[in-house]
mmCIF file of C-alpha atoms in Angstrom:
data_model
loop_
_atom_site.group_PDB
_atom_site.id
_atom_site.type_symbol
_atom_site.label_atom_id
_atom_site.label_comp_id
_atom_site.label_asym_id
_atom_site.label_seq_id
_atom_site.Cartn_x
_atom_site.Cartn_y
_atom_site.Cartn_z
ATOM 1 C CA MET A 1116 92.538 69.945 118.720
ATOM 2 C CA THR A 1117 94.596 70.343 115.545
ATOM 3 C CA LYS A 1118 94.399 73.459 113.447
ATOM 4 C CA ASN A 1119 93.283 73.208 109.846
ATOM 5 C CA PRO A 1120 96.303 74.164 107.680
ATOM 6 C CA ASN A 1121 94.058 75.164 104.780
ATOM 7 C CA PHE A 1122 92.199 77.605 106.999
ATOM 8 C CA LEU A 1123 95.482 79.117 108.220
ATOM 9 C CA ASN A 1124 96.771 79.512 104.662
ATOM 10 C CA SER A 1125 93.520 81.109 103.558
ATOM 11 C CA TYR A 1126 93.648 83.479 106.530
ATOM 12 C CA LYS A 1127 97.258 84.434 105.770
ATOM 13 C CA LEU A 1128 96.455 85.081 102.105
ATOM 14 C CA ALA A 1129 93.399 87.171 103.003
ATOM 15 C CA TYR A 1130 95.427 89.161 105.541
ATOM 16 C CA GLN A 1131 98.189 89.706 102.967
ATOM 17 C CA ASP A 1132 95.654 90.889 100.367
ATOM 18 C CA ARG A 1133 94.154 93.349 102.858
ATOM 19 C CA THR A 1134 97.622 94.641 103.737
ATOM 20 C CA ILE A 1135 98.559 95.121 100.095
ATOM 21 C CA PHE A 1136 95.270 96.886 99.354
ATOM 22 C CA PHE A 1137 95.671 99.128 102.406
ATOM 23 C CA LYS A 1138 99.258 100.120 101.575
ATOM 24 C CA ASN A 1139 98.466 100.704 97.907
ATOM 25 C CA SER A 1140 95.546 102.899 98.940
ATOM 26 C CA ILE A 1141 97.805 104.919 101.251
ATOM 27 C CA SER A 1142 100.288 105.421 98.398
ATOM 28 C CA GLY A 1143 97.549 106.499 96.008
ATOM 29 C CA ILE A 1144 96.007 108.927 98.511
ATOM 30 C CA LEU A 1145 99.453 110.395 99.239
ATOM 31 C CA ILE A 1146 100.135 111.028 95.532
ATOM 32 C CA VAL A 1147 96.665 112.516 94.977
ATOM 33 C CA SER A 1148 97.153 114.786 97.995
ATOM 34 C CA CYS A 1149 100.576 115.923 96.772
ATOM 35 C CA PHE A 1150 99.250 116.688 93.290
ATOM 36 C CA ALA A 1151 96.264 118.598 94.683
ATOM 37 C CA LEU A 1152 98.367 120.597 97.161
ATOM 38 C CA GLY A 1153 101.037 121.230 94.528
ATOM 39 C CA SER A 1154 98.364 122.581 92.180
ATOM 40 C CA LEU A 1155 96.884 124.787 94.917
ATOM 41 C CA PHE A 1156 100.305 126.238 95.756
ATOM 42 C CA PHE A 1157 101.007 126.762 92.042
ATOM 43 C CA VAL A 1158 97.772 128.714 91.631
ATOM 44 C CA GLY A 1159 98.745 130.747 94.683
ATOM 45 C CA LEU A 1160 102.172 131.325 93.152
ATOM 46 C CA LEU A 1161 100.595 132.738 89.991
ATOM 47 C CA GLN A 1162 98.464 135.095 92.046
ATOM 48 C CA ASP A 1163 101.107 136.060 94.611
ATOM 49 C CA PHE A 1164 104.765 135.175 94.017
ATOM 50 C CA THR A 1165 106.028 134.382 97.516
ATOM 51 C CA ASN A 1166 108.684 132.016 98.874
ATOM 52 C CA ALA A 1167 106.028 129.964 100.677
ATOM 53 C CA ASN A 1168 104.052 129.358 97.474
ATOM 54 C CA LEU A 1169 107.235 128.578 95.525
ATOM 55 C CA ILE A 1170 108.521 126.103 98.114
ATOM 56 C CA GLY A 1171 105.095 124.471 98.481
ATOM 57 C CA THR A 1172 104.760 124.061 94.713
ATOM 58 C CA CYS A 1173 108.213 122.494 94.328
ATOM 59 C CA VAL A 1174 107.992 120.218 97.379
ATOM 60 C CA PHE A 1175 104.538 118.740 96.779
ATOM 61 C CA TRP A 1176 104.993 118.286 93.021
ATOM 62 C CA ALA A 1177 108.415 116.688 93.579
ATOM 63 C CA ILE A 1178 107.054 114.217 96.141
ATOM 64 C CA GLY A 1179 104.039 113.291 94.018
ATOM 65 C CA LEU A 1180 105.956 112.875 90.762
ATOM 66 C CA CYS A 1181 108.833 110.921 92.307
ATOM 67 C CA LEU A 1182 106.475 108.476 94.026
ATOM 68 C CA LEU A 1183 104.810 107.680 90.690
ATOM 69 C CA PRO A 1184 107.449 105.194 89.372
ATOM 70 C CA ILE A 1185 107.223 103.156 92.578
ATOM 71 C CA PHE A 1186 103.432 103.309 92.467
ATOM 72 C CA PHE A 1187 103.403 102.178 88.821
ATOM 73 C CA LEU A 1188 105.402 99.062 89.682
ATOM 74 C CA LEU A 1189 103.270 98.023 92.646
ATOM 75 C CA LEU A 1190 99.770 98.190 91.214
ATOM 76 C CA PRO A 1191 98.127 95.582 88.980
ATOM 77 C CA ILE A 1192 96.605 97.045 85.844
ATOM 78 C CA LYS A 1193 92.978 97.039 87.099
ATOM 79 C CA ASP A 1194 93.836 98.955 90.268
ATOM 80 C CA PHE A 1195 96.148 101.245 88.325
ATOM 81 C CA LEU A 1196 93.397 102.311 85.904
ATOM 82 C CA PHE A 1197 91.238 103.440 88.825
ATOM 83 C CA TRP A 1198 94.043 105.393 90.491
ATOM 84 C CA ASP A 1199 95.155 106.804 87.137
ATOM 85 C CA ILE A 1200 91.733 108.406 86.751
ATOM 86 C CA VAL A 1201 91.901 109.876 90.262
ATOM 87 C CA ILE A 1202 95.526 111.073 90.048
ATOM 88 C CA SER A 1203 95.121 112.676 86.626
ATOM 89 C CA PHE A 1204 92.034 114.508 87.912
ATOM 90 C CA SER A 1205 93.663 115.691 91.157
ATOM 91 C CA THR A 1206 95.690 118.370 89.351
ATOM 92 C CA PHE A 1207 92.439 120.168 88.441
ATOM 93 C CA ILE A 1208 91.015 120.268 91.980
ATOM 94 C CA PRO A 1209 91.821 124.031 92.319
ATOM 95 C CA LEU A 1210 89.729 124.708 89.208
ATOM 96 C CA LEU A 1211 86.873 122.644 90.606
ATOM 97 C CA LEU A 1212 87.003 124.453 93.957
ATOM 98 C CA SER A 1213 87.017 127.862 92.255
ATOM 99 C CA ARG A 1214 84.147 126.811 89.943
ATOM 100 C CA GLN A 1215 86.269 127.243 86.820
ATOM 101 C CA TRP A 1216 85.510 123.820 85.401
ATOM 102 C CA ASP A 1217 85.105 123.943 81.645
ATOM 103 C CA LYS A 1218 84.375 121.401 78.933
ATOM 104 C CA ILE A 1219 87.915 121.871 77.560
ATOM 105 C CA LEU A 1220 89.223 120.149 80.708
ATOM 106 C CA TRP A 1221 87.658 116.802 79.738
ATOM 107 C CA PRO A 1222 90.044 116.098 76.803
ATOM 108 C CA ILE A 1223 92.994 117.475 78.815
ATOM 109 C CA TRP A 1224 92.095 115.110 81.644
ATOM 110 C CA GLY A 1225 92.019 112.269 79.090
ATOM 111 C CA ILE A 1226 95.429 113.243 77.694
ATOM 112 C CA ILE A 1227 97.032 113.219 81.141
ATOM 113 C CA PHE A 1228 95.364 109.866 81.875
ATOM 114 C CA VAL A 1229 96.848 108.403 78.661
ATOM 115 C CA LEU A 1230 100.297 109.859 79.408
ATOM 116 C CA PHE A 1231 100.366 108.215 82.849
ATOM 117 C CA LEU A 1232 99.142 104.967 81.272
ATOM 118 C CA LEU A 1233 101.908 105.076 78.651
ATOM 119 C CA SER A 1234 104.405 105.854 81.391
ATOM 120 C CA ARG A 1235 103.254 102.830 83.349
ATOM 121 C CA ILE A 1236 103.433 100.588 80.271
ATOM 122 C CA LYS A 1237 106.987 101.713 79.441
ATOM 123 C CA ILE A 1238 108.254 101.364 82.984
ATOM 124 C CA LYS A 1239 106.568 97.964 83.427
ATOM 125 C CA MET A 1240 107.993 96.607 80.159
ATOM 126 C CA GLU A 1241 111.515 97.601 81.177
ATOM 127 C CA TYR A 1242 110.961 96.281 84.700
ATOM 128 C CA ASP A 1243 109.777 92.875 83.441
ATOM 129 C CA ALA A 1244 112.632 92.612 80.928
ATOM 130 C CA LEU A 1245 115.359 93.095 83.548
ATOM 131 C CA VAL A 1246 116.639 90.402 85.879
ATOM 132 C CA ASN A 1247 118.175 92.762 88.429
ATOM 133 C CA LEU A 1248 116.517 95.899 89.715
ATOM 134 C CA GLN A 1249 118.284 98.628 87.667
ATOM 135 C CA TRP A 1250 116.460 101.714 88.890
ATOM 136 C CA MET A 1251 118.036 104.194 86.465
ATOM 137 C CA ARG A 1252 117.006 102.223 83.376
ATOM 138 C CA ILE A 1253 113.512 101.541 84.714
ATOM 139 C CA VAL A 1254 112.596 105.124 85.658
ATOM 140 C CA SER A 1255 114.246 106.748 82.624
ATOM 141 C CA LYS A 1256 111.785 104.939 80.341
ATOM 142 C CA SER A 1257 108.829 106.800 81.832
ATOM 143 C CA SER A 1258 110.287 110.245 82.591
ATOM 144 C CA PHE A 1259 109.322 111.913 79.292
ATOM 145 C CA TYR A 1260 105.636 111.001 79.616
ATOM 146 C CA ILE A 1261 105.601 112.217 83.221
ATOM 147 C CA LEU A 1262 107.239 115.485 82.129
ATOM 148 C CA LEU A 1263 104.604 115.990 79.423
ATOM 149 C CA ALA A 1264 101.827 115.389 81.965
ATOM 150 C CA LEU A 1265 103.449 117.934 84.305
ATOM 151 C CA VAL A 1266 103.805 120.579 81.573
ATOM 152 C CA ILE A 1267 100.211 120.113 80.401
ATOM 153 C CA SER A 1268 98.862 120.269 83.973
ATOM 154 C CA LEU A 1269 100.753 123.448 84.892
ATOM 155 C CA SER A 1270 99.957 125.078 81.546
ATOM 156 C CA THR A 1271 96.245 124.374 82.026
ATOM 157 C CA LEU A 1272 96.265 125.838 85.537
ATOM 158 C CA ALA A 1273 98.134 128.915 84.298
ATOM 159 C CA TYR A 1274 95.701 129.338 81.402
ATOM 160 C CA PHE A 1275 92.701 129.509 83.711
ATOM 161 C CA GLN A 1276 94.403 131.880 86.156
ATOM 162 C CA VAL A 1277 95.071 134.632 83.614
ATOM 163 C CA ASN A 1278 91.317 134.896 82.902
ATOM 164 C CA ARG A 1279 91.880 133.500 79.427
ATOM 165 C CA ILE A 1280 93.347 136.706 78.005
ATOM 166 C CA SER A 1281 94.070 136.513 74.316
ATOM 167 C CA VAL A 1282 97.481 135.609 72.988
ATOM 168 C CA GLU A 1283 97.814 139.132 71.569
ATOM 169 C CA GLN A 1284 97.092 140.785 74.921
ATOM 170 C CA GLY A 1285 99.485 138.480 76.712
ATOM 171 C CA ALA A 1286 102.264 139.168 74.196
ATOM 172 C CA ILE A 1287 101.679 142.938 74.370
ATOM 173 C CA LYS A 1288 101.790 142.866 78.157
ATOM 174 C CA ALA A 1289 105.014 140.825 78.136
ATOM 175 C CA LEU A 1290 106.695 143.145 75.625
ATOM 176 C CA ASP A 1291 105.592 146.215 77.608
ATOM 177 C CA SER A 1292 107.203 144.834 80.744
ATOM 178 C CA ILE A 1293 110.419 144.094 78.846
ATOM 179 C CA PHE A 1294 110.601 147.492 77.131
ATOM 180 C CA SER A 1295 109.889 149.344 80.385
ATOM 181 C CA ASN A 1296 112.631 147.469 82.255
ATOM 182 C CA SER A 1297 115.741 149.635 81.979
ATOM 183 C CA ARG A 1298 118.050 146.843 83.184
ATOM 184 C CA ILE A 1299 117.002 144.582 80.326
ATOM 185 C CA MET A 1300 117.032 147.237 77.615
ATOM 186 C CA GLN A 1301 120.149 149.146 78.654
ATOM 187 C CA PRO A 1302 122.673 146.869 76.856
ATOM 188 C CA PHE A 1303 120.626 147.016 73.630
ATOM 189 C CA SER A 1304 119.441 150.617 73.401
ATOM 190 C CA ASN A 1305 120.414 154.096 74.575
ATOM 191 C CA PHE A 1306 116.773 155.128 75.059
ATOM 192 C CA GLN A 1307 113.683 153.443 76.437
ATOM 193 C CA LEU A 1308 111.163 151.755 74.168
ATOM 194 C CA SER A 1309 108.170 152.020 76.486
ATOM 195 C CA GLY A 1310 106.466 155.033 74.847
ATOM 196 C CA THR A 1311 104.506 155.389 71.621
ATOM 197 C CA VAL A 1312 106.122 154.909 68.237
ATOM 198 C CA ASP A 1313 106.144 158.703 67.696
ATOM 199 C CA ASP A 1314 107.931 159.218 71.023
ATOM 200 C CA ILE A 1315 110.550 156.565 70.256
ATOM 201 C CA LEU A 1316 111.185 157.790 66.713
ATOM 202 C CA GLY A 1317 111.271 161.399 67.926
ATOM 203 C CA LYS A 1318 113.975 160.607 70.474
ATOM 204 C CA TYR A 1319 115.900 158.675 67.837
ATOM 205 C CA ILE A 1320 115.691 161.582 65.348
ATOM 206 C CA ALA A 1321 116.732 164.065 68.040
ATOM 207 C CA GLN A 1322 119.815 161.958 68.825
ATOM 208 C CA GLN A 1323 120.758 161.547 65.181
ATOM 209 C CA THR A 1324 120.143 165.193 64.198
ATOM 210 C CA PRO A 1325 121.003 167.394 67.208
ATOM 211 C CA ASP A 1326 121.551 170.459 64.977
ATOM 212 C CA LEU A 1327 117.874 170.553 63.913
ATOM 213 C CA GLY A 1328 116.633 171.426 67.381
ATOM 214 C CA GLU A 1329 113.931 169.838 69.496
ATOM 215 C CA PHE A 1330 111.703 167.046 68.249
ATOM 216 C CA ASP A 1331 108.543 169.170 68.303
ATOM 217 C CA SER A 1332 109.986 171.740 65.943
ATOM 218 C CA ILE A 1333 108.480 172.189 62.499
ATOM 219 C CA ILE A 1334 111.708 171.010 60.865
ATOM 220 C CA ASN A 1335 111.606 167.564 62.510
ATOM 221 C CA GLN A 1336 107.994 166.749 61.637
ATOM 222 C CA PRO A 1337 108.664 165.878 57.945
ATOM 223 C CA ILE A 1338 111.592 163.700 59.049
ATOM 224 C CA LEU A 1339 109.313 161.888 61.485
ATOM 225 C CA LYS A 1340 106.708 161.329 58.775
ATOM 226 C CA GLN A 1341 109.352 160.039 56.368
ATOM 227 C CA THR A 1342 110.787 157.711 59.034
ATOM 228 C CA LYS A 1343 107.336 156.245 59.760
ATOM 229 C CA SER A 1344 106.801 155.754 56.037
ATOM 230 C CA LYS A 1345 110.060 153.804 55.739
ATOM 231 C CA LEU A 1346 109.159 151.777 58.824
ATOM 232 C CA SER A 1347 105.780 150.953 57.265
ATOM 233 C CA GLU A 1348 107.509 149.784 54.074
ATOM 234 C CA PHE A 1349 109.903 147.640 56.093
ATOM 235 C CA LEU A 1350 107.161 146.033 58.185
ATOM 236 C CA LYS A 1351 104.658 146.000 55.303
ATOM 237 C CA TYR A 1352 102.138 147.213 57.847
ATOM 238 C CA PRO A 1353 100.733 150.769 58.320
ATOM 239 C CA VAL A 1354 102.390 152.654 61.200
ATOM 240 C CA VAL A 1355 100.134 155.342 62.718
ATOM 241 C CA GLY A 1356 102.477 156.608 65.403
ATOM 242 C CA ASN A 1357 100.211 156.839 68.452
ATOM 243 C CA GLU A 1358 100.397 153.090 69.178
ATOM 244 C CA LYS A 1359 102.917 151.511 71.524
ATOM 245 C CA LEU A 1360 105.862 149.630 70.061
ATOM 246 C CA SER A 1361 104.639 146.390 71.667
ATOM 247 C CA THR A 1362 101.234 146.806 70.015
ATOM 248 C CA LEU A 1363 102.849 147.551 66.652
ATOM 249 C CA ILE A 1364 105.016 144.404 66.823
ATOM 250 C CA VAL A 1365 102.159 142.097 67.828
ATOM 251 C CA GLU A 1366 99.638 143.565 65.387
ATOM 252 C CA SER A 1367 102.089 143.427 62.469
ATOM 253 C CA ILE A 1368 102.866 139.765 63.219
ATOM 254 C CA LYS A 1369 99.139 139.039 63.487
ATOM 255 C CA PHE A 1370 98.508 140.846 60.181
ATOM 256 C CA HIS A 1371 101.191 138.867 58.320
ATOM 257 C CA TRP A 1372 100.032 135.600 59.908
ATOM 258 C CA GLN A 1373 96.467 136.160 58.716
ATOM 259 C CA ASN A 1374 97.703 136.798 55.190
ATOM 260 C CA LEU A 1375 99.877 133.694 55.014
ATOM 261 C CA SER A 1376 98.753 130.807 52.852
ATOM 262 C CA ALA A 1377 97.424 127.676 54.521
ATOM 263 C CA TYR A 1378 100.535 125.697 53.526
ATOM 264 C CA LEU A 1379 102.887 128.208 55.167
ATOM 265 C CA LYS A 1380 100.754 128.242 58.317
ATOM 266 C CA ILE A 1381 100.932 124.463 58.523
ATOM 267 C CA GLY A 1382 104.681 124.634 57.950
ATOM 268 C CA PHE A 1383 105.150 127.181 60.748
ATOM 269 C CA MET A 1384 102.975 125.160 63.116
ATOM 270 C CA ILE A 1385 105.027 122.035 62.396
ATOM 271 C CA LEU A 1386 108.212 124.029 62.979
ATOM 272 C CA ILE A 1387 106.893 125.352 66.309
ATOM 273 C CA PHE A 1388 105.785 121.860 67.342
ATOM 274 C CA VAL A 1389 109.187 120.360 66.501
ATOM 275 C CA SER A 1390 110.957 123.192 68.350
ATOM 276 C CA VAL A 1391 108.834 122.731 71.473
ATOM 277 C CA LEU A 1392 109.254 118.944 71.336
ATOM 278 C CA SER A 1393 113.038 119.304 70.969
ATOM 279 C CA PHE A 1394 113.146 121.680 73.936
ATOM 280 C CA LEU A 1395 111.083 119.260 76.064
ATOM 281 C CA LYS A 1396 113.398 116.385 75.136
ATOM 282 C CA PHE A 1397 116.373 118.496 76.213
ATOM 283 C CA LEU A 1398 114.555 119.443 79.422
ATOM 284 C CA ASN A 1399 113.770 115.771 79.997
ATOM 285 C CA VAL A 1400 117.493 115.034 80.391
ATOM 286 C CA ILE A 1401 117.569 117.231 83.506
ATOM 287 C CA PHE A 1402 114.114 116.156 84.665
ATOM 288 C CA SER A 1403 114.997 112.464 84.308
ATOM 289 C CA VAL A 1404 118.103 112.817 86.493
ATOM 290 C CA ILE A 1405 116.085 114.545 89.228
ATOM 291 C CA LEU A 1406 113.247 112.001 88.970
ATOM 292 C CA ILE A 1407 115.623 109.029 89.168
ATOM 293 C CA ALA A 1408 117.577 110.443 92.112
ATOM 294 C CA ILE A 1409 114.625 111.471 94.297
ATOM 295 C CA SER A 1410 112.521 108.393 93.509
ATOM 296 C CA TRP A 1411 115.515 106.185 94.385
ATOM 297 C CA ILE A 1412 115.811 107.984 97.745
ATOM 298 C CA PHE A 1413 112.100 107.404 98.386
ATOM 299 C CA LEU A 1414 112.523 103.741 97.451
ATOM 300 C CA GLN A 1415 115.363 103.328 99.942
ATOM 301 C CA ILE A 1416 113.328 105.036 102.673
ATOM 302 C CA LEU A 1417 110.346 102.743 102.061
ATOM 303 C CA LEU A 1418 112.623 99.703 102.055
ATOM 304 C CA SER A 1419 114.289 100.758 105.324
ATOM 305 C CA LEU A 1420 110.860 101.302 106.916
ATOM 306 C CA LYS A 1421 109.867 97.799 105.720
ATOM 307 C CA TYR A 1422 106.941 99.301 103.850
ATOM 308 C CA LEU A 1423 108.366 97.587 100.758
ATOM 309 C CA LYS A 1424 110.780 94.739 100.209
ATOM 310 C CA ILE A 1425 112.725 93.265 97.328
ATOM 311 C CA LYS A 1426 112.290 89.552 96.718
ATOM 312 C CA ARG A 1427 113.514 87.199 94.039
ATOM 313 C CA ILE A 1428 111.158 85.439 91.634
ATOM 314 C CA GLY A 1429 112.455 81.967 90.912
ATOM 315 C CA ILE A 1430 116.242 81.929 91.109
ATOM 316 C CA GLU A 1431 117.335 85.191 89.531
ATOM 317 C CA LYS A 1432 114.738 87.937 89.044
ATOM 318 C CA GLN A 1433 114.319 90.701 91.647
ATOM 319 C CA GLU A 1434 110.902 92.232 92.267
ATOM 320 C CA ILE A 1435 109.506 94.992 94.514
ATOM 321 C CA VAL A 1436 106.492 93.944 96.599
ATOM 322 C CA ILE A 1437 104.578 95.132 99.654
ATOM 323 C CA SER A 1438 106.246 93.739 102.756
#
């Protein structure tokens, strides 16, 4: 009895489709798991800075991010859109588990989804345009979008872990920690800046006028009042004296910001945006090198395990496919 060749071909194609679907699903689940675990370890790192949390954050985020370029090349667009939704959501699993989900997360989820989509488009365009598989050129096209998605994800997780304290409170707390750290302030000042403005100015006056006696003497009080008056004129903000230096700095900046014209505010916001974008582009140089190197290592491991293979399309073009 002869076998039907059409049946055998159909069976082979169906088996190949099932294999491709199964392997793509494994890759997607692995990336989702790495993103979720990386986010959980990052939240733990914010709450308790330990070596275990730091290593877990770095390892799982590195594996997930460096598998993305390979994953982008393997999936057809319809399958990619589904996994893009799942992967972009997986970074917020810690917030869902802790019941911190908020409506602000919906547009952030959409932004990360679009960034991964743009990354896939850029990497696919470069991949299709090349005859030989030039990994450095292919991955470098998508690294900036992946970096932006990473920064937005980590920033969102950090935002929800600090109980949404105001920018002013966060800045005051940061300045307090800097001023109270003697190692940081020692090269810049001979006295600590962690007390109230009256305490700091009193110590300064006592150092500059040792012949007038102690700070609490009647002679030094007019000098202190005059010094605060000059400081108020310099800052163009009233100095009371019983506030901390960190509070005075933040409140004076807030006061001047509120009194700026709308055009100057827009100008400052554009300047801040350009500065942050320039810094991220500089950071992307380092991030791109790491992404290219580790993703190339993962590619070689998958090729050696025969999980993937490189085949030629037609005569010249090389292509990565499921083996």
